[in-house]
């Protein structure tokens, strides 16, 4: 019997679910995965079943051995307590990892609005608003600094950790929208995409039923 459950949304669309899911799997928690497909009916802002099942009305939401955890970053911290080593061991590196994870959790609205998370679509060249491009420049600088400091292929060295989990959906956005990026960024994207957990998330996203597709995500912005 599993130790709890993780509620997520569509793997094709839910970037925050991907972060929580990656953290839980990196920590090896034995939880049941409960996927509640998004609903976008006229006049319904968010999915009623998600609102009913979670404290903040949002996914991801983790219940584990009596603990209730929501907000991706809090789920990351909970998972790090369960499985030490998911943040860098060095305190200075760990401080940077937490800083960039928090920067991701609270920022980059320009990117998130213009280039939403989607798997299985090619929106190459679209979404290049000034705000999105400014966020992309900042993200590329963060990644370049971390990769140079720790030698890659992941942000803090050879192991895919929680900082990578927080940025994996950004890699997903870049793969779908194909902004112009540096060779360093491209190499990091390739490493993240090839990680077994990310590959599994993509495969499961692509296997979701057609009845879950939502026009609000699938319709590209006017180019
Ligand atoms: N700050 C939250 C954001 C979570 C969030 O916005 N989740 C979205 C999905 S990506 C959601 O649950 N939306 C409800 C809906 O679309 O019905 C976190 O870090 O977990």
Short mmCIF file of C-alpha atoms and ligand atoms in Angstrom, two decimals:
data_model
loop_
_atom_site.label_atom_id
_atom_site.label_comp_id
_atom_site.label_asym_id
_atom_site.label_seq_id
_atom_site.Cartn_x
_atom_site.Cartn_y
_atom_site.Cartn_z
CA UNK A 1 0.00 0.00 0.00
CA UNK A 2 1.45 3.40 -0.99
CA UNK A 3 2.44 5.97 1.65
CA UNK A 4 0.19 8.66 0.20
CA UNK A 5 -0.76 10.29 -3.06
CA UNK A 6 0.37 12.99 -5.44
CA UNK A 7 -2.30 14.95 -7.26
CA UNK A 8 -1.26 16.38 -10.62
CA UNK A 9 -2.83 17.81 -13.77
CA UNK A 10 -2.33 16.94 -17.42
CA UNK A 11 1.28 15.99 -18.14
CA UNK A 12 0.89 17.68 -21.51
CA UNK A 13 0.11 21.07 -19.92
CA UNK A 14 0.96 21.23 -16.23
CA UNK A 15 4.43 22.62 -15.64
CA UNK A 16 3.93 22.88 -11.88
CA UNK A 17 2.76 19.28 -11.72
CA UNK A 18 5.92 18.26 -13.55
CA UNK A 19 8.07 19.93 -10.88
CA UNK A 20 6.27 18.22 -8.00
CA UNK A 21 6.24 14.89 -9.80
CA UNK A 22 9.96 15.08 -10.53
CA UNK A 23 10.75 15.96 -6.90
CA UNK A 24 8.65 13.08 -5.58
CA UNK A 25 10.27 10.62 -7.97
CA UNK A 26 13.78 11.91 -7.30
CA UNK A 27 13.12 11.29 -3.61
CA UNK A 28 11.71 7.84 -4.35
CA UNK A 29 8.47 8.41 -2.40
CA UNK A 30 5.98 5.60 -2.75
CA UNK A 31 2.79 7.51 -3.52
CA UNK A 32 -0.20 6.90 -5.72
CA UNK A 33 -0.35 9.25 -8.70
CA UNK A 34 -3.76 10.85 -9.13
CA UNK A 35 -4.13 12.80 -12.37
CA UNK A 36 -7.09 15.15 -12.57
CA UNK A 37 -7.49 16.41 -16.16
CA UNK A 38 -7.97 20.15 -16.53
CA UNK A 39 -11.43 21.42 -17.40
CA UNK A 40 -11.88 24.73 -19.20
CA UNK A 41 -15.64 25.20 -19.46
CA UNK A 42 -17.23 28.52 -20.23
CA UNK A 43 -17.34 30.51 -17.00
CA UNK A 44 -15.16 28.03 -15.07
CA UNK A 45 -11.76 29.52 -14.22
CA UNK A 46 -10.13 26.39 -12.90
CA UNK A 47 -10.89 22.72 -12.61
CA UNK A 48 -13.63 22.11 -10.01
CA UNK A 49 -12.29 18.64 -9.10
CA UNK A 50 -8.85 20.12 -8.38
CA UNK A 51 -10.37 22.91 -6.31
CA UNK A 52 -12.31 20.35 -4.30
CA UNK A 53 -9.38 18.01 -3.73
CA UNK A 54 -6.50 20.35 -2.81
CA UNK A 55 -5.92 23.04 -0.15
CA UNK A 56 -5.10 25.85 -2.58
CA UNK A 57 -7.21 24.61 -5.47
CA UNK A 58 -4.07 23.87 -7.45
CA UNK A 59 -1.81 20.98 -8.36
CA UNK A 60 0.67 19.59 -7.48
CA UNK A 61 -0.50 18.49 -4.06
CA UNK A 62 1.24 15.80 -2.02
CA UNK A 63 -0.05 13.74 0.88
CA UNK A 64 2.65 11.53 2.42
CA UNK A 65 2.58 9.73 5.77
CA UNK A 66 0.24 12.30 7.27
CA UNK A 67 2.02 15.33 5.80
CA UNK A 68 0.06 17.56 3.42
CA UNK A 69 2.22 19.66 1.11
CA UNK A 70 1.30 22.06 -1.67
CA UNK A 71 3.28 24.62 -3.66
CA UNK A 72 6.03 23.11 -5.81
CA UNK A 73 8.84 24.62 -3.81
CA UNK A 74 7.45 23.29 -0.54
CA UNK A 75 7.13 19.86 -2.14
CA UNK A 76 10.78 20.12 -3.20
CA UNK A 77 11.83 20.96 0.36
CA UNK A 78 9.74 18.10 1.77
CA UNK A 79 11.31 15.69 -0.71
CA UNK A 80 14.80 16.95 0.16
CA UNK A 81 14.09 16.12 3.82
CA UNK A 82 13.05 12.61 2.84
CA UNK A 83 16.04 12.01 0.56
CA UNK A 84 19.07 14.12 1.40
CA UNK A 85 21.26 14.96 -1.58
CA UNK A 86 18.61 16.49 -3.81
CA UNK A 87 20.02 19.94 -3.05
CA UNK A 88 23.80 20.47 -3.44
CA UNK A 89 25.83 19.42 -0.40
CA UNK A 90 27.97 22.56 -0.31
CA UNK A 91 26.16 25.36 1.60
CA UNK A 92 27.15 28.08 -0.87
CA UNK A 93 26.00 26.01 -3.84
CA UNK A 94 22.85 25.05 -1.97
CA UNK A 95 22.09 28.72 -1.36
CA UNK A 96 22.35 29.42 -5.08
CA UNK A 97 20.23 26.37 -5.91
CA UNK A 98 17.48 27.53 -3.54
CA UNK A 99 17.73 31.09 -4.87
CA UNK A 100 17.32 30.11 -8.50
CA UNK A 101 14.52 27.67 -7.60
CA UNK A 102 12.70 30.48 -5.80
CA UNK A 103 13.36 32.86 -8.70
CA UNK A 104 11.68 30.32 -10.96
CA UNK A 105 8.77 29.77 -8.60
CA UNK A 106 7.99 33.46 -8.26
CA UNK A 107 9.14 35.02 -11.52
CA UNK A 108 9.49 34.80 -15.27
CA UNK A 109 5.89 35.82 -15.87
CA UNK A 110 6.76 37.19 -19.30
CA UNK A 111 7.98 33.77 -20.44
CA UNK A 112 5.15 31.91 -18.77
CA UNK A 113 2.48 34.05 -20.36
CA UNK A 114 3.90 34.16 -23.88
CA UNK A 115 5.32 30.63 -24.13
CA UNK A 116 3.09 28.36 -22.09
CA UNK A 117 4.08 24.81 -21.23
CA UNK A 118 2.93 22.29 -23.78
CA UNK A 119 4.21 18.90 -24.92
CA UNK A 120 3.64 17.53 -28.40
CA UNK A 121 3.30 20.81 -30.28
CA UNK A 122 5.78 22.78 -32.36
CA UNK A 123 5.26 26.50 -31.80
CA UNK A 124 8.71 27.40 -33.17
CA UNK A 125 9.30 31.10 -33.55
CA UNK A 126 6.11 32.20 -31.79
CA UNK A 127 5.70 33.97 -28.46
CA UNK A 128 8.81 36.12 -28.68
CA UNK A 129 7.48 39.09 -26.72
CA UNK A 130 10.02 41.51 -25.21
CA UNK A 131 9.12 40.30 -21.72
CA UNK A 132 9.59 36.65 -22.69
CA UNK A 133 12.93 37.36 -24.35
CA UNK A 134 14.13 39.26 -21.27
CA UNK A 135 13.21 36.30 -19.06
CA UNK A 136 14.95 33.89 -21.44
CA UNK A 137 18.13 35.98 -21.28
CA UNK A 138 18.06 35.86 -17.49
CA UNK A 139 17.42 32.09 -17.47
CA UNK A 140 20.25 31.47 -19.91
CA UNK A 141 22.58 33.50 -17.68
CA UNK A 142 21.53 31.48 -14.61
CA UNK A 143 22.10 28.20 -16.39
CA UNK A 144 25.44 29.30 -17.87
CA UNK A 145 26.73 30.40 -14.44
CA UNK A 146 25.71 27.14 -12.76
CA UNK A 147 27.01 24.93 -15.56
CA UNK A 148 30.36 26.77 -15.60
CA UNK A 149 30.67 26.62 -11.80
CA UNK A 150 29.81 22.92 -11.45
CA UNK A 151 30.81 21.40 -14.78
CA UNK A 152 27.38 20.16 -15.91
CA UNK A 153 25.68 18.35 -17.41
CA UNK A 154 23.10 19.43 -14.80
CA UNK A 155 23.00 22.76 -12.96
CA UNK A 156 24.95 21.56 -9.94
CA UNK A 157 27.04 18.82 -11.51
CA UNK A 158 26.50 15.24 -12.55
CA UNK A 159 23.27 14.63 -10.61
CA UNK A 160 19.84 15.90 -11.71
CA UNK A 161 18.57 17.66 -8.59
CA UNK A 162 15.77 19.88 -7.39
CA UNK A 163 17.05 22.98 -9.19
CA UNK A 164 16.90 20.98 -12.42
CA UNK A 165 13.40 19.81 -11.52
CA UNK A 166 12.30 23.42 -11.11
CA UNK A 167 13.73 24.35 -14.52
CA UNK A 168 12.76 21.19 -16.43
CA UNK A 169 9.45 22.74 -17.57
CA UNK A 170 11.39 25.74 -18.87
CA UNK A 171 13.34 23.30 -21.01
CA UNK A 172 9.94 22.03 -22.14
CA UNK A 173 8.88 25.53 -23.11
CA UNK A 174 12.10 26.06 -25.04
CA UNK A 175 11.58 22.74 -26.86
CA UNK A 176 8.06 23.71 -27.89
CA UNK A 177 8.67 27.37 -28.78
CA UNK A 178 12.29 27.15 -29.92
CA UNK A 179 13.61 30.58 -28.93
CA UNK A 180 17.12 31.27 -30.13
CA UNK A 181 19.48 30.01 -27.43
CA UNK A 182 23.20 29.48 -26.92
CA UNK A 183 25.02 26.20 -27.47
CA UNK A 184 25.44 25.96 -23.68
CA UNK A 185 21.70 26.25 -23.18
CA UNK A 186 21.04 23.71 -25.93
CA UNK A 187 23.41 21.18 -24.30
CA UNK A 188 21.64 21.62 -20.96
CA UNK A 189 18.25 21.21 -22.65
CA UNK A 190 19.45 17.97 -24.25
CA UNK A 191 20.70 16.65 -20.89
CA UNK A 192 17.41 17.45 -19.14
CA UNK A 193 15.26 16.03 -21.94
CA UNK A 194 17.28 12.79 -21.89
CA UNK A 195 16.96 12.26 -18.13
CA UNK A 196 14.90 9.08 -17.58
CA UNK A 197 12.26 10.80 -15.44
CA UNK A 198 11.81 13.63 -17.93
CA UNK A 199 11.65 11.12 -20.78
CA UNK A 200 8.98 9.21 -18.87
CA UNK A 201 6.95 12.38 -18.25
CA UNK A 202 7.08 13.19 -21.98
CA UNK A 203 6.08 9.67 -23.02
CA UNK A 204 3.13 9.70 -20.63
CA UNK A 205 2.12 13.20 -21.76
CA UNK A 206 2.08 12.07 -25.37
CA UNK A 207 -0.07 9.06 -24.45
CA UNK A 208 -2.83 11.15 -22.86
CA UNK A 209 -6.23 10.75 -24.53
CA UNK A 210 -7.34 13.18 -27.23
CA UNK A 211 -10.44 13.92 -25.16
CA UNK A 212 -8.17 15.79 -22.67
CA UNK A 213 -6.91 18.28 -25.28
CA UNK A 214 -7.83 21.89 -24.54
CA UNK A 215 -8.15 24.53 -27.23
CA UNK A 216 -6.81 27.23 -24.92
CA UNK A 217 -3.44 25.43 -24.83
CA UNK A 218 -3.44 23.93 -28.31
CA UNK A 219 -4.23 27.11 -30.24
CA UNK A 220 -0.97 28.91 -31.09
CA UNK A 221 -0.81 32.67 -30.62
CA UNK A 222 -1.08 34.80 -33.74
CA UNK A 223 2.44 34.96 -35.16
N1 LIG B 1 2.42 28.22 -7.07
C1 LIG B 1 1.84 26.93 -7.38
C2 LIG B 1 1.27 27.00 -8.77
C3 LIG B 1 0.41 25.78 -9.08
C4 LIG B 1 -0.49 25.97 -10.30
O1 LIG B 1 -0.67 27.11 -10.80
N2 LIG B 1 -1.05 24.87 -10.79
C5 LIG B 1 -1.96 24.90 -11.92
C6 LIG B 1 -1.55 23.90 -12.97
S1 LIG B 1 0.01 24.13 -13.72
C7 LIG B 1 -3.34 24.46 -11.50
O2 LIG B 1 -3.49 23.69 -10.56
N3 LIG B 1 -4.38 24.92 -12.18
C8 LIG B 1 -5.73 24.48 -11.94
C9 LIG B 1 -6.47 24.34 -13.23
O3 LIG B 1 -5.89 24.70 -14.28
O4 LIG B 1 -7.58 23.86 -13.23
C10 LIG B 1 2.92 25.85 -7.22
O5 LIG B 1 4.10 26.19 -7.23
O6 LIG B 1 2.60 24.66 -7.08
#
